[in-house]
Amino acid sequence: MTVAAVIVAGGSGLRAGGEKPKQYQLIGGRPVIWWTCKAFLDHPGVSHVQPVIGEGHEDMFSAAIDGLEMPLPVIGGSTRQDSCRIGVEAVERHGPTKILIHDAARPFVSSDLISHVIAWLERYPAVIPGMPVAETLKFAPGGIVSRTVDRASIWTAQTPQGFIYDKILGAHRKAQIEATANLTDDASVAEHAGIAISMIPGRHENKKLTTAEDIEIADRDMMGRQLENLPDIRVGQGIDIHPFDEGDAVILCGVAIPYSARLKGHSDADAAMHALTDAILGTIGEGDIGTHFPPSDPQWKGAPSRIFLAKAVELLEARRGLIANADITILAEAPKISPHVTAMKDVLSPLLHLAPERIAIKATTMEKLGAIGRKEGIMAFATVTVRLP
Ligand code: MG
């Protein structure tokens, strides 16, 4: 018995605002789709996870699923229905007996709900989770109430929607041949083909993230869920300094800031990222950057410091830890740091798997005192809090 799961992520999700489609926005420090894919990858009853993504989203997707072992995505069609059919067809080669089709924008799907849908497919060819409607329904064309709708037996449909594989494949092909477009979920496709569909209780938390507010709430919620089981709180500190040398830009927190000098060092001399890396390593007693990337090793010459930072985060996450906040202070007489803080957070946030609001980047001059005050170099301090099991 094999169960395939298709994750539908084709939409542009513009209602949620932001620069990226909602399925690629960060909640709890990871893209929405990362959590969704992980839920299915981790489920012991699911054997294949097939993402369906939008055209042109290939790079965004491969960056988003960082660290997950995922098959290549397929590119969806112009409607949700098309995208689902493409996903259903894509798993045919695995010979699944059952298939689950799930919205990428529902990252809070529980393992327990996935199990229930799979189990109910023993009794019905199609199973969908949903919530009985609790609020009073009004039929109000043009904004004027014409009547109250009887809400008894009215449910809202969630995903994952489960199907016996051959049945839904046939139903999708039938809908395609008959050019029945814009069926908004797979159950509608099944319904159109006359397949019996069972409704089972969904979960309130299994909400589809649609608006910017949904993303904000989900961000706090996802972080809270992770922190809940990580009682070991640790603080780490890092300090670094690099002198100026001839050049035209300094790199700090991965951002090149135009200046009349560069920072001198073996790597790209990103003092802020080095301090941050050491702070993270400090929380787990893993030495410092030099322990893992000896300056004597020529392969790190000119290396981008994000490699060092990614390694520290990897060591932390290997212990099932996560960063709860990072606070960086840069000491520099020049150049001016503040115009670059947003760009710096955009670099650090995906590397740290941490929301930008949990990252602080501050800068101060030395009031012309000492070596930094004489514009001989730049110094950085970092403090991080991490949480471990
Ligand atoms: Mg350094």
mmCIF file of C-alpha atoms and ligand atoms in Angstrom:
data_model
loop_
_atom_site.group_PDB
_atom_site.id
_atom_site.type_symbol
_atom_site.label_atom_id
_atom_site.label_comp_id
_atom_site.label_asym_id
_atom_site.label_seq_id
_atom_site.Cartn_x
_atom_site.Cartn_y
_atom_site.Cartn_z
ATOM 1 C CA MET A 1 0.000 0.000 0.000
ATOM 2 C CA THR A 2 1.461 3.323 -1.000
ATOM 3 C CA VAL A 3 0.043 6.706 -0.167
ATOM 4 C CA ALA A 4 1.163 9.698 -2.195
ATOM 5 C CA ALA A 5 0.697 13.279 -1.088
ATOM 6 C CA VAL A 6 0.447 16.153 -3.549
ATOM 7 C CA ILE A 7 1.202 19.589 -2.111
ATOM 8 C CA VAL A 8 -0.466 22.246 -4.224
ATOM 9 C CA ALA A 9 1.531 25.464 -4.195
ATOM 10 C CA GLY A 10 0.816 26.916 -7.602
ATOM 11 C CA GLY A 11 -0.932 30.099 -6.531
ATOM 12 C CA SER A 12 0.581 33.542 -6.534
ATOM 13 C CA GLY A 13 -1.119 34.197 -3.168
ATOM 14 C CA LEU A 14 -1.190 37.947 -3.589
ATOM 15 C CA ARG A 15 -3.977 38.519 -1.092
ATOM 16 C CA ALA A 16 -1.484 38.007 1.726
ATOM 17 C CA GLY A 17 0.572 40.980 0.494
ATOM 18 C CA GLY A 18 4.352 40.951 0.783
ATOM 19 C CA GLU A 19 6.867 40.455 -1.973
ATOM 20 C CA LYS A 20 6.503 36.709 -2.175
ATOM 21 C CA PRO A 21 3.479 34.423 -2.601
ATOM 22 C CA LYS A 22 2.132 33.474 0.825
ATOM 23 C CA GLN A 23 3.407 29.880 0.658
ATOM 24 C CA TYR A 24 6.962 31.261 0.553
ATOM 25 C CA GLN A 25 6.603 33.782 3.386
ATOM 26 C CA LEU A 26 8.276 32.946 6.687
ATOM 27 C CA ILE A 27 6.405 31.696 9.726
ATOM 28 C CA GLY A 28 8.384 30.518 12.736
ATOM 29 C CA GLY A 29 11.551 31.288 10.743
ATOM 30 C CA ARG A 30 10.751 28.940 7.835
ATOM 31 C CA PRO A 31 8.692 29.341 4.667
ATOM 32 C CA VAL A 32 5.062 28.229 4.998
ATOM 33 C CA ILE A 33 5.625 25.490 2.406
ATOM 34 C CA TRP A 34 8.583 24.082 4.375
ATOM 35 C CA TRP A 35 6.295 23.301 7.311
ATOM 36 C CA THR A 36 3.620 21.866 5.054
ATOM 37 C CA CYS A 37 6.038 19.571 3.211
ATOM 38 C CA LYS A 38 7.668 18.527 6.474
ATOM 39 C CA ALA A 39 4.330 17.462 7.951
ATOM 40 C CA PHE A 40 3.842 14.969 5.106
ATOM 41 C CA LEU A 41 7.500 13.909 4.841
ATOM 42 C CA ASP A 42 7.491 13.079 8.563
ATOM 43 C CA HIS A 43 4.247 11.089 8.405
ATOM 44 C CA PRO A 44 5.021 7.351 8.445
ATOM 45 C CA GLY A 45 1.935 6.536 6.333
ATOM 46 C CA VAL A 46 2.938 8.758 3.402
ATOM 47 C CA SER A 47 5.417 7.300 0.924
ATOM 48 C CA HIS A 48 5.798 10.059 -1.694
ATOM 49 C CA VAL A 49 5.427 13.812 -1.394
ATOM 50 C CA GLN A 50 4.943 15.611 -4.704
ATOM 51 C CA PRO A 51 4.991 19.402 -4.759
ATOM 52 C CA VAL A 52 3.223 21.301 -7.545
ATOM 53 C CA ILE A 53 4.557 24.842 -7.886
ATOM 54 C CA GLY A 54 3.873 27.915 -9.992
ATOM 55 C CA GLU A 55 5.779 28.671 -13.149
ATOM 56 C CA GLY A 56 8.838 30.764 -12.361
ATOM 57 C CA HIS A 57 8.823 29.723 -8.688
ATOM 58 C CA GLU A 58 11.541 27.067 -9.138
ATOM 59 C CA ASP A 59 14.334 28.990 -7.396
ATOM 60 C CA MET A 60 12.067 30.196 -4.606
ATOM 61 C CA PHE A 61 10.933 26.628 -4.026
ATOM 62 C CA SER A 62 14.382 25.081 -3.932
ATOM 63 C CA ALA A 63 15.511 27.750 -1.444
ATOM 64 C CA ALA A 64 12.349 27.255 0.624
ATOM 65 C CA ILE A 65 12.712 23.512 1.165
ATOM 66 C CA ASP A 66 16.264 23.873 2.478
ATOM 67 C CA GLY A 67 17.218 20.769 4.450
ATOM 68 C CA LEU A 68 14.224 18.655 3.379
ATOM 69 C CA GLU A 69 14.606 15.656 1.127
ATOM 70 C CA MET A 70 12.073 16.402 -1.560
ATOM 71 C CA PRO A 71 11.518 15.117 -5.080
ATOM 72 C CA LEU A 72 11.636 17.677 -7.887
ATOM 73 C CA PRO A 73 8.487 19.770 -8.113
ATOM 74 C CA VAL A 74 6.199 19.740 -11.134
ATOM 75 C CA ILE A 75 4.924 22.975 -12.612
ATOM 76 C CA GLY A 76 1.210 23.555 -12.174
ATOM 77 C CA GLY A 77 -1.323 24.818 -14.664
ATOM 78 C CA SER A 78 -3.345 27.999 -14.966
ATOM 79 C CA THR A 79 -6.070 26.940 -12.509
ATOM 80 C CA ARG A 80 -5.978 25.084 -9.212
ATOM 81 C CA GLN A 81 -7.836 22.230 -10.849
ATOM 82 C CA ASP A 82 -5.180 21.952 -13.563
ATOM 83 C CA SER A 83 -2.372 22.055 -11.017
ATOM 84 C CA CYS A 84 -3.972 19.264 -9.004
ATOM 85 C CA ARG A 85 -4.426 17.075 -12.081
ATOM 86 C CA ILE A 86 -0.768 17.614 -13.006
ATOM 87 C CA GLY A 87 0.234 16.626 -9.454
ATOM 88 C CA VAL A 88 -2.005 13.554 -9.474
ATOM 89 C CA GLU A 89 -0.572 12.464 -12.834
ATOM 90 C CA ALA A 90 2.996 13.080 -11.651
ATOM 91 C CA VAL A 91 2.802 10.421 -8.923
ATOM 92 C CA GLU A 92 1.325 7.746 -11.209
ATOM 93 C CA ARG A 93 4.769 6.180 -11.721
ATOM 94 C CA HIS A 94 4.947 5.356 -8.000
ATOM 95 C CA GLY A 95 1.765 3.279 -8.330
ATOM 96 C CA PRO A 96 -0.017 4.759 -5.304
ATOM 97 C CA THR A 97 -3.243 3.183 -4.100
ATOM 98 C CA LYS A 98 -4.300 6.284 -2.165
ATOM 99 C CA ILE A 99 -3.566 9.936 -2.637
ATOM 100 C CA LEU A 100 -3.825 12.983 -0.411
ATOM 101 C CA ILE A 101 -4.084 16.422 -1.973
ATOM 102 C CA HIS A 102 -3.183 19.310 0.307
ATOM 103 C CA ASP A 103 -2.919 23.095 0.133
ATOM 104 C CA ALA A 104 0.616 24.361 0.700
ATOM 105 C CA ALA A 105 -0.968 27.262 2.607
ATOM 106 C CA ARG A 106 -2.152 24.946 5.415
ATOM 107 C CA PRO A 107 1.094 24.391 7.353
ATOM 108 C CA PHE A 108 -0.594 23.439 10.633
ATOM 109 C CA VAL A 109 -1.949 20.139 9.307
ATOM 110 C CA SER A 110 -1.506 17.583 12.080
ATOM 111 C CA SER A 111 -0.118 14.098 11.776
ATOM 112 C CA ASP A 112 -3.293 12.900 13.416
ATOM 113 C CA LEU A 113 -5.540 14.455 10.738
ATOM 114 C CA ILE A 114 -3.405 12.947 7.951
ATOM 115 C CA SER A 115 -3.773 9.528 9.638
ATOM 116 C CA HIS A 116 -7.551 9.913 9.896
ATOM 117 C CA VAL A 117 -7.975 10.783 6.225
ATOM 118 C CA ILE A 118 -5.824 7.797 5.192
ATOM 119 C CA ALA A 119 -7.746 5.467 7.523
ATOM 120 C CA TRP A 120 -11.182 6.578 6.287
ATOM 121 C CA LEU A 121 -10.140 5.763 2.715
ATOM 122 C CA GLU A 122 -10.623 2.121 3.739
ATOM 123 C CA ARG A 123 -14.363 2.826 3.785
ATOM 124 C CA TYR A 124 -14.910 5.559 1.188
ATOM 125 C CA PRO A 125 -13.290 6.308 -2.169
ATOM 126 C CA ALA A 126 -13.055 9.979 -1.204
ATOM 127 C CA VAL A 127 -12.618 11.572 2.224
ATOM 128 C CA ILE A 128 -12.420 15.244 3.054
ATOM 129 C CA PRO A 129 -11.960 16.976 6.399
ATOM 130 C CA GLY A 130 -14.089 19.999 7.160
ATOM 131 C CA MET A 131 -15.605 22.136 9.855
ATOM 132 C CA PRO A 132 -19.314 22.482 10.512
ATOM 133 C CA VAL A 133 -20.318 26.110 10.022
ATOM 134 C CA ALA A 134 -20.854 27.741 13.421
ATOM 135 C CA GLU A 135 -21.913 31.196 12.337
ATOM 136 C CA THR A 136 -25.291 32.153 10.922
ATOM 137 C CA LEU A 137 -25.240 32.266 7.136
ATOM 138 C CA LYS A 138 -26.930 35.049 5.181
ATOM 139 C CA PHE A 139 -27.631 35.056 1.485
ATOM 140 C CA ALA A 140 -26.956 38.677 0.581
ATOM 141 C CA PRO A 141 -26.611 39.369 -3.143
ATOM 142 C CA GLY A 142 -25.316 42.894 -3.668
ATOM 143 C CA GLY A 143 -24.843 43.309 0.094
ATOM 144 C CA ILE A 144 -28.570 43.183 0.900
ATOM 145 C CA VAL A 145 -29.778 40.247 2.980
ATOM 146 C CA SER A 146 -32.490 38.366 1.188
ATOM 147 C CA ARG A 147 -32.675 35.382 3.495
ATOM 148 C CA THR A 148 -30.987 33.337 6.212
ATOM 149 C CA VAL A 149 -29.483 30.073 4.979
ATOM 150 C CA ASP A 150 -30.083 26.962 7.057
ATOM 151 C CA ARG A 151 -26.587 26.053 8.260
ATOM 152 C CA ALA A 152 -27.517 22.515 9.368
ATOM 153 C CA SER A 153 -25.325 20.096 7.371
ATOM 154 C CA ILE A 154 -23.218 22.942 5.958
ATOM 155 C CA TRP A 155 -19.465 22.411 6.276
ATOM 156 C CA THR A 156 -16.401 24.277 5.069
ATOM 157 C CA ALA A 157 -13.925 22.008 3.300
ATOM 158 C CA GLN A 158 -10.289 21.674 4.364
ATOM 159 C CA THR A 159 -7.416 19.607 3.032
ATOM 160 C CA PRO A 160 -5.800 17.049 2.908
ATOM 161 C CA GLN A 161 -8.500 15.575 0.740
ATOM 162 C CA GLY A 162 -7.977 11.845 0.311
ATOM 163 C CA PHE A 163 -8.910 9.668 -2.625
ATOM 164 C CA ILE A 164 -8.480 6.186 -3.968
ATOM 165 C CA TYR A 165 -5.845 6.977 -6.557
ATOM 166 C CA ASP A 166 -7.426 5.519 -9.685
ATOM 167 C CA LYS A 167 -10.759 7.159 -8.923
ATOM 168 C CA ILE A 168 -9.448 10.711 -8.629
ATOM 169 C CA LEU A 169 -7.094 10.272 -11.580
ATOM 170 C CA GLY A 170 -10.100 9.207 -13.683
ATOM 171 C CA ALA A 171 -12.218 12.060 -12.326
ATOM 172 C CA HIS A 172 -9.555 14.655 -13.132
ATOM 173 C CA ARG A 173 -9.129 13.305 -16.658
ATOM 174 C CA LYS A 174 -12.887 13.303 -17.171
ATOM 175 C CA ALA A 175 -13.108 16.925 -15.985
ATOM 176 C CA GLN A 176 -10.245 17.836 -18.306
ATOM 177 C CA ILE A 177 -11.830 16.177 -21.353
ATOM 178 C CA GLU A 178 -15.174 17.775 -20.612
ATOM 179 C CA ALA A 179 -13.364 21.084 -20.113
ATOM 180 C CA THR A 180 -14.995 21.552 -16.725
ATOM 181 C CA ALA A 181 -12.640 24.180 -15.414
ATOM 182 C CA ASN A 182 -12.356 25.989 -12.094
ATOM 183 C CA LEU A 183 -13.591 23.335 -9.727
ATOM 184 C CA THR A 184 -12.049 24.859 -6.612
ATOM 185 C CA ASP A 185 -11.120 21.666 -4.815
ATOM 186 C CA ASP A 186 -10.521 18.042 -5.634
ATOM 187 C CA ALA A 187 -13.675 16.945 -3.888
ATOM 188 C CA SER A 188 -15.610 19.014 -6.461
ATOM 189 C CA VAL A 189 -13.792 17.093 -9.189
ATOM 190 C CA ALA A 190 -14.756 13.806 -7.490
ATOM 191 C CA GLU A 191 -18.311 15.015 -7.008
ATOM 192 C CA HIS A 192 -18.522 15.928 -10.693
ATOM 193 C CA ALA A 193 -17.498 12.333 -11.482
ATOM 194 C CA GLY A 194 -20.178 10.932 -9.140
ATOM 195 C CA ILE A 195 -17.753 9.564 -6.509
ATOM 196 C CA ALA A 196 -19.117 9.153 -2.963
ATOM 197 C CA ILE A 197 -17.331 11.547 -0.605
ATOM 198 C CA SER A 198 -17.196 11.210 3.164
ATOM 199 C CA MET A 199 -16.873 14.312 5.339
ATOM 200 C CA ILE A 200 -14.832 13.912 8.535
ATOM 201 C CA PRO A 201 -14.085 16.493 11.221
ATOM 202 C CA GLY A 202 -11.189 18.763 10.321
ATOM 203 C CA ARG A 203 -9.166 20.778 12.800
ATOM 204 C CA HIS A 204 -9.603 24.400 13.679
ATOM 205 C CA GLU A 205 -5.809 24.904 13.596
ATOM 206 C CA ASN A 206 -5.654 23.520 10.028
ATOM 207 C CA LYS A 207 -6.500 26.940 8.688
ATOM 208 C CA LYS A 208 -5.636 28.111 5.213
ATOM 209 C CA LEU A 209 -3.337 31.123 5.465
ATOM 210 C CA THR A 210 -4.809 33.734 3.186
ATOM 211 C CA THR A 211 -4.303 37.262 4.466
ATOM 212 C CA ALA A 212 -1.303 39.174 5.795
ATOM 213 C CA GLU A 213 -2.905 38.940 9.236
ATOM 214 C CA ASP A 214 -3.104 35.129 8.917
ATOM 215 C CA ILE A 215 0.640 35.050 8.182
ATOM 216 C CA GLU A 216 1.421 37.248 11.191
ATOM 217 C CA ILE A 217 -0.645 35.120 13.561
ATOM 218 C CA ALA A 218 0.791 31.927 12.096
ATOM 219 C CA ASP A 219 4.319 33.270 12.564
ATOM 220 C CA ARG A 220 3.817 33.778 16.297
ATOM 221 C CA ASP A 221 1.921 30.534 16.635
ATOM 222 C CA MET A 222 4.521 28.409 14.856
ATOM 223 C CA MET A 223 7.379 29.930 16.879
ATOM 224 C CA GLY A 224 5.415 29.383 20.091
ATOM 225 C CA ARG A 225 4.826 25.727 19.246
ATOM 226 C CA GLN A 226 8.512 25.178 18.662
ATOM 227 C CA LEU A 227 9.645 26.957 21.814
ATOM 228 C CA GLU A 228 7.184 25.012 23.941
ATOM 229 C CA ASN A 229 9.309 21.867 23.942
ATOM 230 C CA LEU A 230 12.688 23.542 24.279
ATOM 231 C CA PRO A 231 13.176 24.312 27.974
ATOM 232 C CA ASP A 232 16.987 24.629 27.943
ATOM 233 C CA ILE A 233 17.657 28.354 27.433
ATOM 234 C CA ARG A 234 21.216 29.411 26.633
ATOM 235 C CA VAL A 235 22.904 32.691 25.812
ATOM 236 C CA GLY A 236 25.992 33.010 23.636
ATOM 237 C CA GLN A 237 28.295 35.917 22.971
ATOM 238 C CA GLY A 238 30.625 36.718 20.074
ATOM 239 C CA ILE A 239 33.063 39.539 19.359
ATOM 240 C CA ASP A 240 35.063 40.251 16.223
ATOM 241 C CA ILE A 241 37.197 43.005 14.752
ATOM 242 C CA HIS A 242 38.718 43.567 11.323
ATOM 243 C CA PRO A 243 40.985 46.404 10.146
ATOM 244 C CA PHE A 244 40.358 48.467 7.029
ATOM 245 C CA ASP A 245 42.352 47.899 3.884
ATOM 246 C CA GLU A 246 42.262 49.390 0.394
ATOM 247 C CA GLY A 247 38.945 48.725 -1.262
ATOM 248 C CA ASP A 248 35.553 50.090 -2.157
ATOM 249 C CA ALA A 249 33.035 48.272 0.074
ATOM 250 C CA VAL A 250 32.754 46.627 3.466
ATOM 251 C CA ILE A 251 30.677 43.490 3.922
ATOM 252 C CA LEU A 252 28.607 43.368 7.097
ATOM 253 C CA CYS A 253 25.873 40.782 7.763
ATOM 254 C CA GLY A 254 26.273 39.677 4.153
ATOM 255 C CA VAL A 255 25.530 43.131 2.703
ATOM 256 C CA ALA A 256 28.172 45.030 0.719
ATOM 257 C CA ILE A 257 28.177 48.655 1.845
ATOM 258 C CA PRO A 258 29.984 51.035 -0.531
ATOM 259 C CA TYR A 259 32.887 52.733 1.286
ATOM 260 C CA SER A 260 36.371 54.035 0.628
ATOM 261 C CA ALA A 261 37.905 50.898 2.181
ATOM 262 C CA ARG A 262 37.219 47.213 2.640
ATOM 263 C CA LEU A 263 37.694 45.025 5.689
ATOM 264 C CA LYS A 264 40.858 42.953 5.707
ATOM 265 C CA GLY A 265 40.701 39.297 6.641
ATOM 266 C CA HIS A 266 41.140 35.798 5.375
ATOM 267 C CA SER A 267 37.484 35.362 4.397
ATOM 268 C CA ASP A 268 35.239 38.263 3.317
ATOM 269 C CA ALA A 269 36.008 39.761 6.781
ATOM 270 C CA ASP A 270 32.348 40.191 7.711
ATOM 271 C CA ALA A 271 32.988 41.080 11.359
ATOM 272 C CA ALA A 272 29.281 41.168 12.237
ATOM 273 C CA MET A 273 28.578 37.732 10.808
ATOM 274 C CA HIS A 274 31.695 36.357 12.501
ATOM 275 C CA ALA A 275 30.597 37.700 15.885
ATOM 276 C CA LEU A 276 27.155 36.191 15.327
ATOM 277 C CA THR A 277 28.639 32.827 14.303
ATOM 278 C CA ASP A 278 30.808 32.740 17.430
ATOM 279 C CA ALA A 279 27.818 33.636 19.604
ATOM 280 C CA ILE A 280 25.856 30.664 18.241
ATOM 281 C CA LEU A 281 28.820 28.313 18.621
ATOM 282 C CA GLY A 282 29.161 29.644 22.164
ATOM 283 C CA THR A 283 25.697 28.417 23.121
ATOM 284 C CA ILE A 284 26.614 24.816 22.354
ATOM 285 C CA GLY A 285 30.232 24.839 23.487
ATOM 286 C CA GLU A 286 31.464 24.258 19.948
ATOM 287 C CA GLY A 287 34.568 26.450 20.009
ATOM 288 C CA ASP A 288 34.691 29.334 17.551
ATOM 289 C CA ILE A 289 34.889 29.971 13.809
ATOM 290 C CA GLY A 290 38.602 29.171 13.805
ATOM 291 C CA THR A 291 37.893 25.707 15.236
ATOM 292 C CA HIS A 292 35.697 24.797 12.277
ATOM 293 C CA PHE A 293 37.289 26.928 9.550
ATOM 294 C CA PRO A 294 41.023 27.302 10.310
ATOM 295 C CA PRO A 295 42.454 30.502 8.754
ATOM 296 C CA SER A 296 45.461 28.372 7.752
ATOM 297 C CA ASP A 297 43.210 26.458 5.343
ATOM 298 C CA PRO A 298 43.453 28.130 1.900
ATOM 299 C CA GLN A 299 39.943 26.998 0.913
ATOM 300 C CA TRP A 300 38.403 29.713 3.148
ATOM 301 C CA LYS A 301 40.337 32.546 1.495
ATOM 302 C CA GLY A 302 37.791 35.160 0.426
ATOM 303 C CA ALA A 303 34.957 32.814 1.435
ATOM 304 C CA PRO A 304 31.530 34.346 2.025
ATOM 305 C CA SER A 305 30.958 34.276 5.778
ATOM 306 C CA ARG A 306 27.450 32.892 5.370
ATOM 307 C CA ILE A 307 29.162 29.478 5.053
ATOM 308 C CA PHE A 308 30.455 29.848 8.632
ATOM 309 C CA LEU A 309 27.109 31.046 9.942
ATOM 310 C CA ALA A 310 25.210 28.233 8.180
ATOM 311 C CA LYS A 311 27.582 25.705 9.771
ATOM 312 C CA ALA A 312 26.948 27.077 13.278
ATOM 313 C CA VAL A 313 23.171 26.937 12.697
ATOM 314 C CA GLU A 314 23.517 23.386 11.352
ATOM 315 C CA LEU A 315 25.419 22.292 14.489
ATOM 316 C CA LEU A 316 22.730 23.864 16.672
ATOM 317 C CA GLU A 317 19.873 22.299 14.714
ATOM 318 C CA ALA A 318 21.584 18.905 14.787
ATOM 319 C CA ARG A 319 20.927 19.103 18.530
ATOM 320 C CA ARG A 320 17.321 20.034 17.778
ATOM 321 C CA GLY A 321 17.963 23.552 19.008
ATOM 322 C CA LEU A 322 16.721 26.803 17.587
ATOM 323 C CA ILE A 323 17.649 30.443 17.858
ATOM 324 C CA ALA A 324 15.156 32.558 19.767
ATOM 325 C CA ASN A 325 16.737 35.940 19.071
ATOM 326 C CA ALA A 326 19.935 37.550 17.858
ATOM 327 C CA ASP A 327 21.199 40.984 18.856
ATOM 328 C CA ILE A 328 24.129 42.496 16.961
ATOM 329 C CA THR A 329 25.931 45.751 17.661
ATOM 330 C CA ILE A 330 28.372 47.118 15.098
ATOM 331 C CA LEU A 331 31.001 49.626 16.201
ATOM 332 C CA ALA A 332 32.033 51.793 13.271
ATOM 333 C CA GLU A 333 32.895 55.443 12.805
ATOM 334 C CA ALA A 334 31.986 54.977 9.136
ATOM 335 C CA PRO A 335 30.278 53.938 6.889
ATOM 336 C CA LYS A 336 26.730 54.557 8.073
ATOM 337 C CA ILE A 337 25.076 51.227 8.939
ATOM 338 C CA SER A 338 21.417 52.077 9.581
ATOM 339 C CA PRO A 339 20.312 52.398 5.902
ATOM 340 C CA HIS A 340 21.369 48.751 5.425
ATOM 341 C CA VAL A 341 19.743 47.141 8.444
ATOM 342 C CA THR A 342 16.649 45.887 6.561
ATOM 343 C CA ALA A 343 18.807 44.304 3.849
ATOM 344 C CA MET A 344 20.993 42.704 6.549
ATOM 345 C CA LYS A 345 17.975 41.205 8.294
ATOM 346 C CA ASP A 346 16.792 39.837 4.938
ATOM 347 C CA VAL A 347 20.124 38.008 4.625
ATOM 348 C CA LEU A 348 20.195 36.741 8.212
ATOM 349 C CA SER A 349 16.553 35.727 8.636
ATOM 350 C CA PRO A 350 16.572 32.708 6.267
ATOM 351 C CA LEU A 351 20.075 31.680 7.418
ATOM 352 C CA LEU A 352 19.115 31.732 11.095
ATOM 353 C CA HIS A 353 15.584 30.376 10.478
ATOM 354 C CA LEU A 354 14.461 33.318 12.537
ATOM 355 C CA ALA A 355 11.813 35.997 11.931
ATOM 356 C CA PRO A 356 13.265 39.473 11.213
ATOM 357 C CA GLU A 357 11.483 40.861 14.285
ATOM 358 C CA ARG A 358 13.672 38.568 16.432
ATOM 359 C CA ILE A 359 16.857 39.991 14.925
ATOM 360 C CA ALA A 360 18.329 43.305 16.090
ATOM 361 C CA ILE A 361 21.138 45.068 14.241
ATOM 362 C CA LYS A 362 22.345 48.215 15.934
ATOM 363 C CA ALA A 363 25.311 50.458 15.237
ATOM 364 C CA THR A 364 27.259 53.020 17.171
ATOM 365 C CA THR A 365 30.304 55.194 16.595
ATOM 366 C CA MET A 366 33.125 55.393 19.143
ATOM 367 C CA GLU A 367 32.951 59.210 19.324
ATOM 368 C CA LYS A 368 36.395 59.255 17.617
ATOM 369 C CA LEU A 369 37.959 57.394 20.567
ATOM 370 C CA GLY A 370 40.445 54.574 20.089
ATOM 371 C CA ALA A 371 41.287 52.565 16.962
ATOM 372 C CA ILE A 372 37.681 52.259 15.778
ATOM 373 C CA GLY A 373 37.242 55.989 16.428
ATOM 374 C CA ARG A 374 40.281 56.679 14.239
ATOM 375 C CA LYS A 375 38.590 54.723 11.436
ATOM 376 C CA GLU A 376 41.156 51.922 11.524
ATOM 377 C CA GLY A 377 38.564 49.163 11.378
ATOM 378 C CA ILE A 378 35.168 47.857 12.441
ATOM 379 C CA MET A 379 34.180 45.820 15.469
ATOM 380 C CA ALA A 380 31.039 43.821 16.126
ATOM 381 C CA PHE A 381 29.361 42.237 19.144
ATOM 382 C CA ALA A 382 26.622 39.629 19.002
ATOM 383 C CA THR A 383 24.443 38.006 21.606
ATOM 384 C CA VAL A 384 22.074 35.159 20.821
ATOM 385 C CA THR A 385 19.577 33.226 22.844
ATOM 386 C CA VAL A 386 19.034 29.635 21.798
ATOM 387 C CA ARG A 387 16.596 27.026 23.003
ATOM 388 C CA LEU A 388 17.441 23.360 23.253
ATOM 389 C CA PRO A 389 15.426 20.271 24.274
HETATM 390 MG MG MG B 1 36.638 37.604 11.864
#
